[in-house]
Coordinates of C-alpha atoms and ligand atoms in Angstrom, one line a residue:
M1 CA 31.6 83.6 32.4
S2 CA 34.8 82.1 33.8
Q3 CA 36.0 78.6 33.4
A4 CA 35.3 78.1 37.1
K5 CA 31.6 77.7 36.4
A6 CA 30.7 74.0 36.1
I7 CA 29.1 72.0 33.3
L8 CA 26.1 69.9 34.0
V9 CA 26.0 66.9 31.7
T10 CA 22.6 65.2 31.6
G11 CA 22.8 61.7 30.3
G12 CA 26.6 61.7 31.1
A13 CA 26.5 58.0 31.9
G14 CA 25.3 57.2 28.3
Y15 CA 27.3 56.6 25.2
I16 CA 27.9 60.1 23.8
G17 CA 27.5 61.9 27.1
S18 CA 30.2 59.8 28.8
H19 CA 32.7 60.6 26.0
V20 CA 32.0 64.3 26.5
V21 CA 32.4 64.0 30.3
Q22 CA 35.8 62.3 29.8
Q23 CA 37.0 65.1 27.4
L24 CA 35.8 67.8 29.8
G25 CA 37.5 66.1 32.7
R26 CA 40.7 65.7 30.7
E27 CA 40.7 69.4 29.8
G28 CA 40.3 70.4 33.4
W29 CA 36.6 71.6 33.3
R30 CA 34.5 71.1 36.4
V31 CA 31.8 68.6 35.4
V32 CA 28.8 67.0 37.1
T33 CA 26.7 64.3 35.6
L34 CA 23.0 63.9 36.1
D35 CA 21.7 60.5 34.9
N36 CA 18.8 58.3 36.0
L37 CA 20.7 55.2 34.9
S38 CA 17.7 54.0 32.9
R39 CA 20.0 53.4 29.9
G40 CA 23.4 54.6 31.2
F41 CA 26.1 53.0 33.3
A42 CA 27.6 54.5 36.5
D43 CA 31.0 53.2 35.7
A44 CA 31.0 55.1 32.4
V45 CA 31.3 58.4 34.3
T46 CA 35.0 58.9 34.5
Y47 CA 35.2 62.5 35.9
G48 CA 33.3 64.4 38.5
P49 CA 30.3 63.5 40.6
L50 CA 27.4 61.4 39.3
V51 CA 24.0 62.5 40.6
V52 CA 21.4 59.7 40.0
G53 CA 18.1 61.4 39.2
D54 CA 15.8 62.5 36.5
I55 CA 15.8 65.7 34.4
A56 CA 12.1 66.0 35.0
D57 CA 12.7 66.4 38.8
Q58 CA 13.0 70.2 38.8
Q59 CA 13.7 70.5 42.5
L60 CA 16.7 68.2 42.1
V61 CA 17.9 69.8 39.0
R62 CA 17.7 73.3 40.5
R63 CA 19.6 72.1 43.6
V64 CA 22.3 70.6 41.4
L65 CA 22.6 73.8 39.4
R66 CA 23.0 75.9 42.5
E67 CA 25.2 73.6 44.6
H68 CA 27.7 73.0 41.7
D69 CA 27.6 76.6 40.4
V70 CA 26.7 75.4 37.0
G71 CA 27.2 77.8 34.0
T72 CA 26.4 75.5 31.2
I73 CA 24.0 72.6 30.7
M74 CA 24.8 69.9 28.1
H75 CA 21.7 67.9 27.6
F76 CA 22.1 64.3 26.3
A77 CA 19.5 62.5 28.5
A78 CA 17.0 61.1 26.0
F79 CA 15.7 57.8 24.5
T80 CA 17.3 57.3 21.1
I81 CA 16.0 54.1 19.5
V82 CA 14.0 54.9 16.4
P83 CA 11.9 51.7 16.2
E84 CA 11.1 51.9 19.9
S85 CA 9.9 55.5 19.4
V86 CA 7.5 54.2 16.6
A87 CA 6.1 51.5 18.9
E88 CA 5.9 53.7 22.1
P89 CA 5.6 57.4 21.0
L90 CA 4.3 58.8 24.3
K91 CA 7.3 57.4 26.1
Y92 CA 9.5 59.5 23.7
Y93 CA 7.4 62.6 24.1
D94 CA 7.4 62.2 27.9
N95 CA 11.1 61.7 28.3
N96 CA 12.5 63.7 25.5
V97 CA 10.1 66.6 25.2
L98 CA 8.6 67.0 28.6
G99 CA 12.0 66.1 30.2
T100 CA 13.7 68.8 28.1
R101 CA 10.9 71.3 29.0
A102 CA 11.4 70.7 32.7
L103 CA 15.2 71.1 32.3
I104 CA 14.8 74.4 30.4
D105 CA 12.4 75.7 33.1
A106 CA 15.0 74.8 35.8
A107 CA 17.8 76.5 33.8
L108 CA 15.7 79.7 33.5
A109 CA 14.8 79.6 37.2
E110 CA 18.5 79.4 38.2
G111 CA 19.8 81.8 35.6
V112 CA 21.8 79.3 33.6
D113 CA 21.8 80.6 30.0
E114 CA 24.3 78.4 28.2
F115 CA 22.7 75.3 26.8
V116 CA 24.1 72.6 24.4
F117 CA 21.4 70.3 23.1
S118 CA 21.9 66.9 21.5
S119 CA 19.7 67.1 18.4
S120 CA 19.7 64.7 15.5
A121 CA 19.8 64.5 11.8
A122 CA 16.6 62.6 12.3
V123 CA 14.9 66.1 12.3
Y124 CA 15.4 66.2 8.5
G125 CA 13.5 63.1 7.7
L126 CA 14.1 62.3 4.0
P127 CA 16.0 65.4 2.7
P128 CA 15.8 65.9 -1.1
G129 CA 19.1 64.7 -2.7
G130 CA 20.2 63.1 0.6
I131 CA 22.2 66.2 1.7
A132 CA 20.9 68.1 4.7
A133 CA 21.8 71.7 5.5
E134 CA 20.7 73.5 8.7
D135 CA 18.1 75.4 6.7
S136 CA 16.8 72.4 4.9
P137 CA 13.2 71.5 5.7
T138 CA 12.7 69.6 8.9
V139 CA 10.2 66.9 8.3
P140 CA 10.9 64.0 10.8
I141 CA 9.5 60.7 9.9
N142 CA 9.4 59.0 13.3
P143 CA 8.6 60.1 16.9
Y144 CA 12.2 60.1 17.9
G145 CA 13.0 62.8 15.3
T146 CA 9.8 64.7 16.1
S147 CA 10.8 64.7 19.8
K148 CA 14.2 66.2 19.0
L149 CA 12.6 68.8 16.7
M150 CA 10.0 69.8 19.3
S151 CA 12.8 70.2 21.8
E152 CA 14.7 72.5 19.4
W153 CA 11.5 74.6 18.9
M154 CA 11.1 75.0 22.7
L155 CA 14.8 76.1 23.0
R156 CA 14.4 78.5 20.0
D157 CA 11.3 80.1 21.4
V158 CA 12.6 80.4 24.9
A159 CA 15.9 81.8 23.6
A160 CA 13.8 84.5 21.8
A161 CA 12.1 85.4 25.1
S162 CA 15.0 85.2 27.5
R163 CA 18.8 85.2 27.9
L164 CA 19.0 81.4 27.1
R165 CA 21.6 80.7 24.4
P166 CA 21.2 77.2 23.0
V167 CA 23.6 75.5 20.7
M168 CA 21.6 72.8 19.0
L169 CA 23.9 70.1 17.5
R170 CA 22.3 67.8 14.9
Y171 CA 24.3 64.6 15.0
F172 CA 24.7 62.4 12.0
N173 CA 25.6 58.7 12.4
V174 CA 27.8 58.3 15.4
G175 CA 30.1 55.3 16.0
G176 CA 33.3 54.2 17.5
S177 CA 34.6 54.7 21.0
D178 CA 37.3 56.3 23.2
P179 CA 40.6 55.0 21.7
S180 CA 42.0 54.4 25.1
G181 CA 39.3 51.7 25.6
R182 CA 37.8 52.9 28.9
I183 CA 34.3 53.7 27.6
G184 CA 32.2 52.9 24.6
Q185 CA 28.7 52.0 23.5
S186 CA 27.1 49.4 25.8
T187 CA 23.5 49.7 24.7
P188 CA 22.0 46.2 24.6
Q189 CA 20.0 45.3 21.5
A190 CA 21.8 47.9 19.4
T191 CA 20.5 48.6 15.9
L192 CA 23.2 50.8 14.6
L193 CA 25.2 49.4 11.8
T194 CA 28.7 49.8 13.1
K195 CA 27.7 48.4 16.5
V196 CA 25.8 45.5 15.0
A197 CA 28.8 44.7 12.8
A198 CA 31.2 44.8 15.7
E199 CA 28.9 42.5 17.7
H200 CA 29.0 40.0 14.8
V201 CA 32.8 40.1 14.7
V202 CA 33.0 39.1 18.4
G203 CA 30.5 36.3 17.8
L204 CA 27.5 37.9 19.5
R205 CA 25.5 37.7 16.2
S206 CA 25.4 35.1 13.5
H207 CA 25.4 37.6 10.7
V208 CA 25.0 41.2 9.6
S209 CA 22.0 42.2 7.4
I210 CA 22.2 44.7 4.7
F211 CA 18.8 46.4 4.6
G212 CA 18.2 47.2 1.0
T213 CA 20.5 46.7 -2.0
D214 CA 18.4 48.5 -4.6
Y215 CA 18.7 52.1 -3.4
D216 CA 19.6 54.8 -5.9
T217 CA 23.2 55.0 -4.6
P218 CA 26.5 54.0 -6.3
D219 CA 26.5 50.4 -4.9
G220 CA 22.7 50.2 -4.1
T221 CA 23.1 50.3 -0.3
G222 CA 22.2 53.2 2.1
V223 CA 24.7 56.0 2.5
R224 CA 25.3 57.8 5.8
D225 CA 27.7 60.4 7.3
Y226 CA 29.5 58.3 10.0
I227 CA 31.2 60.4 12.6
H228 CA 33.6 59.2 15.3
V229 CA 32.2 59.7 18.8
E230 CA 35.4 61.4 19.9
D231 CA 35.0 64.0 17.2
L232 CA 31.3 64.4 18.0
A233 CA 32.3 64.8 21.7
S234 CA 34.9 67.4 20.9
A235 CA 32.3 69.5 19.0
H236 CA 30.6 69.9 22.4
L237 CA 33.8 71.3 23.9
S238 CA 34.0 73.7 21.0
A239 CA 30.4 74.7 21.5
L240 CA 31.2 75.3 25.2
R241 CA 34.1 77.7 24.3
Y242 CA 31.8 79.4 21.8
L243 CA 29.1 80.0 24.5
R244 CA 31.7 81.1 27.1
G245 CA 32.9 83.6 24.5
G246 CA 29.4 85.1 24.3
G247 CA 28.2 83.0 21.3
R248 CA 24.5 83.4 20.1
P249 CA 21.9 80.7 19.7
I250 CA 22.6 78.5 16.7
V251 CA 21.8 75.2 15.0
L252 CA 24.7 73.2 13.7
N253 CA 25.1 70.0 11.8
V254 CA 27.8 67.7 13.2
G255 CA 29.0 65.4 10.5
Y256 CA 32.0 65.2 8.2
G257 CA 30.0 66.1 5.1
R258 CA 31.0 62.8 3.5
G259 CA 29.0 59.6 3.0
A260 CA 29.8 55.9 3.2
S261 CA 27.6 53.1 2.0
V262 CA 26.6 50.1 4.1
R263 CA 28.9 47.9 1.8
E264 CA 31.8 50.3 2.4
V265 CA 31.3 50.1 6.1
L266 CA 31.2 46.3 6.0
D267 CA 34.2 46.1 3.7
T268 CA 36.1 48.3 6.2
V269 CA 35.0 46.0 9.1
E270 CA 36.3 43.0 7.2
R271 CA 39.6 44.7 6.5
V272 CA 40.1 46.0 10.0
A273 CA 39.0 42.7 11.7
G274 CA 40.9 40.6 9.2
Q275 CA 38.0 38.2 8.8
R276 CA 35.1 37.7 6.4
L277 CA 31.6 38.6 7.7
V278 CA 28.5 36.6 7.1
I279 CA 26.3 39.1 5.3
R280 CA 22.7 38.7 4.4
E281 CA 21.0 40.9 1.9
E282 CA 17.5 41.8 3.1
P283 CA 14.7 44.1 2.0
R284 CA 14.8 47.8 2.8
R285 CA 14.0 48.7 6.4
A286 CA 10.9 50.9 6.7
G287 CA 11.6 54.6 6.9
D288 CA 15.2 54.5 5.9
P289 CA 16.4 57.3 3.6
S290 CA 18.7 56.2 0.8
M291 CA 21.2 58.8 1.7
L292 CA 21.6 61.2 4.6
V293 CA 24.8 63.3 4.6
A294 CA 25.5 66.5 6.4
K295 CA 26.2 69.8 4.7
A296 CA 28.9 70.5 7.3
D297 CA 30.2 74.0 6.5
R298 CA 28.5 76.0 9.1
I299 CA 30.1 74.3 12.1
R300 CA 33.5 74.9 10.7
G301 CA 32.8 78.5 10.2
V302 CA 31.4 79.1 13.7
L303 CA 33.2 76.8 16.1
D304 CA 36.9 76.0 16.5
W305 CA 36.1 72.3 15.8
V306 CA 38.7 70.3 13.9
P307 CA 37.9 66.6 13.6
Q308 CA 40.8 64.3 14.5
H309 CA 39.4 60.9 13.8
D310 CA 37.6 61.2 10.5
Q311 CA 38.8 58.0 8.9
L312 CA 36.2 55.2 8.8
E313 CA 39.0 52.7 9.6
Q314 CA 39.5 54.3 12.9
L315 CA 35.8 54.5 13.8
V316 CA 35.6 50.8 13.0
S317 CA 38.7 49.7 14.8
D318 CA 37.7 51.7 17.9
A319 CA 34.2 50.1 17.8
L320 CA 35.8 46.7 17.6
R321 CA 38.2 47.4 20.4
W322 CA 35.3 48.3 22.7
E323 CA 33.3 45.3 21.6
R324 CA 36.2 43.1 22.6
V325 CA 36.4 44.8 26.0
L326 CA 32.7 44.0 26.5
A327 CA 33.2 40.4 25.3
S328 CA 36.1 39.9 27.7
R329 CA 34.0 41.3 30.6
R330 CA 31.3 38.8 29.9
T331 CA 33.7 35.8 30.0
A332 CA 35.6 37.2 33.1
Ligands
UFG401 N1 21.8 49.1 8.2 C1 22.0 47.8 7.7 N2 22.0 46.8 8.6 C2 21.9 46.9 9.9 C3 21.7 48.2 10.5 C4 21.7 49.3 9.6 O1 22.0 47.6 6.5 O2 21.9 45.9 10.7 C5 21.8 50.2 7.3 C6 20.6 51.1 7.3 O3 19.6 50.6 6.4 C7 21.2 52.4 7.0 C8 22.6 52.4 7.5 O4 22.9 51.0 7.7 O5 21.3 52.5 5.6 C9 22.7 53.1 8.9 O6 21.7 52.6 9.8 P1 21.8 52.8 11.4 O7 20.7 52.0 12.0 O8 23.1 52.6 11.8 O9 21.5 54.4 11.5 P2 20.3 55.3 10.9 O10 20.9 56.0 9.8 O11 19.1 54.5 10.7 O12 19.9 56.2 12.2 C10 20.8 56.7 13.0 C11 20.3 56.8 14.4 C12 19.3 57.8 14.6 C13 19.7 59.1 14.0 C14 20.2 59.0 12.6 C15 20.7 60.3 12.1 O13 19.7 55.5 14.8 O14 19.0 58.0 15.9 O15 21.2 58.0 12.6 O16 21.3 60.1 10.9 F1 18.7 60.0 14.0

């Protein structure tokens, strides 16, 4: 398939999707975004047309696939807030599972066989030893993770029965923003640690909580594999090159294979921001694993992916830069 075929990015107005759209645009790929703007922002789409609509609208999706001569679908559109998925599971199964089902159906109908899917480390649940490889058991512990796993299963089964070639990327803990400061994470009521800490630095929150200081980890706080959104985004461009080169269906962890604790993250925030944080130690948050780190060898063997931003300082300083952009917009 030639480079002339376009890439459809669903959820391209959202946090991760918008970073991928920007990288695709900068590299000269033809890109079109489909987003219903339920959680995304039109001004985050920095390249190509934005079609405002829903992935479940098969007529619309099929028309977009045809009109833009799409060769690859990158599918980000989904709800992603774990506690919300626990409170409103059917909302997650509707949007994430049925929406993905409709999108796959449209792809098959239009003969689009290259598909990059945003999956999540949440499919692993609580992996023994805290390290998850692609062939580790998948035992999600919340509806969000289950919705991602169900989507993976649909893609796997359809791939076995058709020409569809999905690359399923299981993201670990994404943070940071585009270093040029154009786009970033704008989700209100964020729960992610790096975003919450950045909001505290700019004065939006009175404190940062550490949820659990008695875990079986070196400093007692939870350990995660934090990955810079620019590196996560570039993994999608690598997956695109893999597919255009004829790559077969595959599941890949996208993480650095290295953990940082909550305290290490907050120490880094203090250092980068040059200020002390107000930190409250609180009980464990329900459902949190003590450690979740990627076994990250497979992606490096299969894709041409080379992370460029794998220092926690950079993730934190880019998250802070974006939070300051948002703060200055509020006061403007
Ligand atoms: N944490 C705090 N205080 C906070 C927020 C988080 O101490 O205010 C701790 C958590 O207990 C955990 C760590 O920081 O130990 C990371 O928590 P996040 O909420 O930032 O992220 P999670 O690991 O819970 O989950 C995230 C996404 C999921 C995704 C998962 C994959 O929310 O969608 O990463 O690893 F599935």
